[in-house]
XYZ file of C-alpha atoms in Angstrom:
95
model
C -58.961 2.287 155.718
C -57.245 4.796 153.440
C -55.775 7.706 155.330
C -54.668 9.753 152.334
C -56.028 10.194 148.835
C -54.407 11.163 145.550
C -56.040 14.575 145.891
C -54.402 14.992 149.322
C -51.005 14.110 147.845
C -51.529 16.568 144.978
C -52.572 19.270 147.450
C -49.511 18.741 149.664
C -47.261 18.620 146.603
C -48.735 21.916 145.408
C -48.134 23.482 148.854
C -44.526 22.236 148.787
C -44.153 23.523 145.216
C -43.383 20.018 143.939
C -44.485 18.682 140.584
C -45.422 15.013 140.178
C -46.843 13.182 137.206
C -50.075 11.207 137.619
C -47.972 8.025 137.552
C -45.802 9.310 140.396
C -48.872 10.362 142.394
C -50.381 6.887 142.021
C -47.097 5.342 143.207
C -46.539 7.784 146.108
C -50.086 7.676 147.514
C -50.037 4.056 148.789
C -46.522 4.571 150.172
C -47.624 7.622 152.152
C -50.738 5.747 153.264
C -48.540 2.981 154.731
C -46.419 5.577 156.536
C -49.511 7.234 158.006
C -50.885 3.833 159.033
C -47.659 3.078 160.875
C -47.710 6.471 162.614
C -51.310 5.823 163.681
C -50.291 2.461 165.179
C -47.437 4.100 167.072
C -49.697 6.868 168.367
C -51.919 4.380 170.239
C -48.992 3.191 172.408
C -49.499 4.220 176.033
C -46.678 6.601 176.910
C -48.168 7.825 180.196
C -45.464 8.072 182.834
C -42.593 7.871 180.347
C -40.255 10.838 180.563
C -39.657 12.709 177.318
C -36.141 12.555 175.902
C -34.480 14.476 173.159
C -31.786 11.797 172.772
C -31.828 8.114 173.584
C -28.211 8.114 174.725
C -26.065 10.648 176.527
C -24.402 13.109 174.197
C -20.827 14.209 174.744
C -18.969 16.954 172.955
C -16.433 15.111 170.829
C -14.684 18.219 169.550
C -11.210 19.093 170.704
C -10.510 22.202 172.748
C -9.936 25.327 170.678
C -6.346 26.245 171.483
C -4.679 29.277 169.940
C -1.450 28.411 168.142
C 1.152 30.278 166.143
C -0.089 31.451 162.773
C 1.775 31.835 159.512
C 2.966 35.277 158.518
C 1.127 37.441 156.030
C 4.049 37.060 153.640
C 3.910 33.251 153.922
C 0.132 33.233 153.376
C 0.393 35.341 150.225
C 3.480 33.755 148.659
C 1.470 31.458 146.323
C -1.378 33.897 145.674
C -1.860 34.554 141.949
C -2.459 38.227 142.710
C -2.079 40.371 145.810
C -3.571 43.743 146.609
C -3.030 45.912 149.701
C -1.553 43.006 151.662
C -4.415 40.585 150.849
C -5.655 38.210 148.180
C -6.948 39.895 145.038
C -10.091 38.195 143.722
C -12.498 39.066 140.913
C -15.452 41.245 141.833
C -18.776 39.433 142.102
C -21.771 41.420 140.896
């Protein structure tokens, strides 16, 4: 049983502001139909009594601690700047 038609694909593409040729639509439609068929098969699985999870495995923060350290001086930071203005980098204005 077809779950999606070419007209459905064109409608969704129009909503998403995507442009597809007729050839692309005819190629995409059966692919999307297979995806929807698979989702339908998954949706019939009995999940009663199974706790919802946002992640399958425990997540740990793998970032290092943020530790303040000595910084370079303003003079050191600006020594290779092509241009300096009022103690900072001089950059072109963006309109």
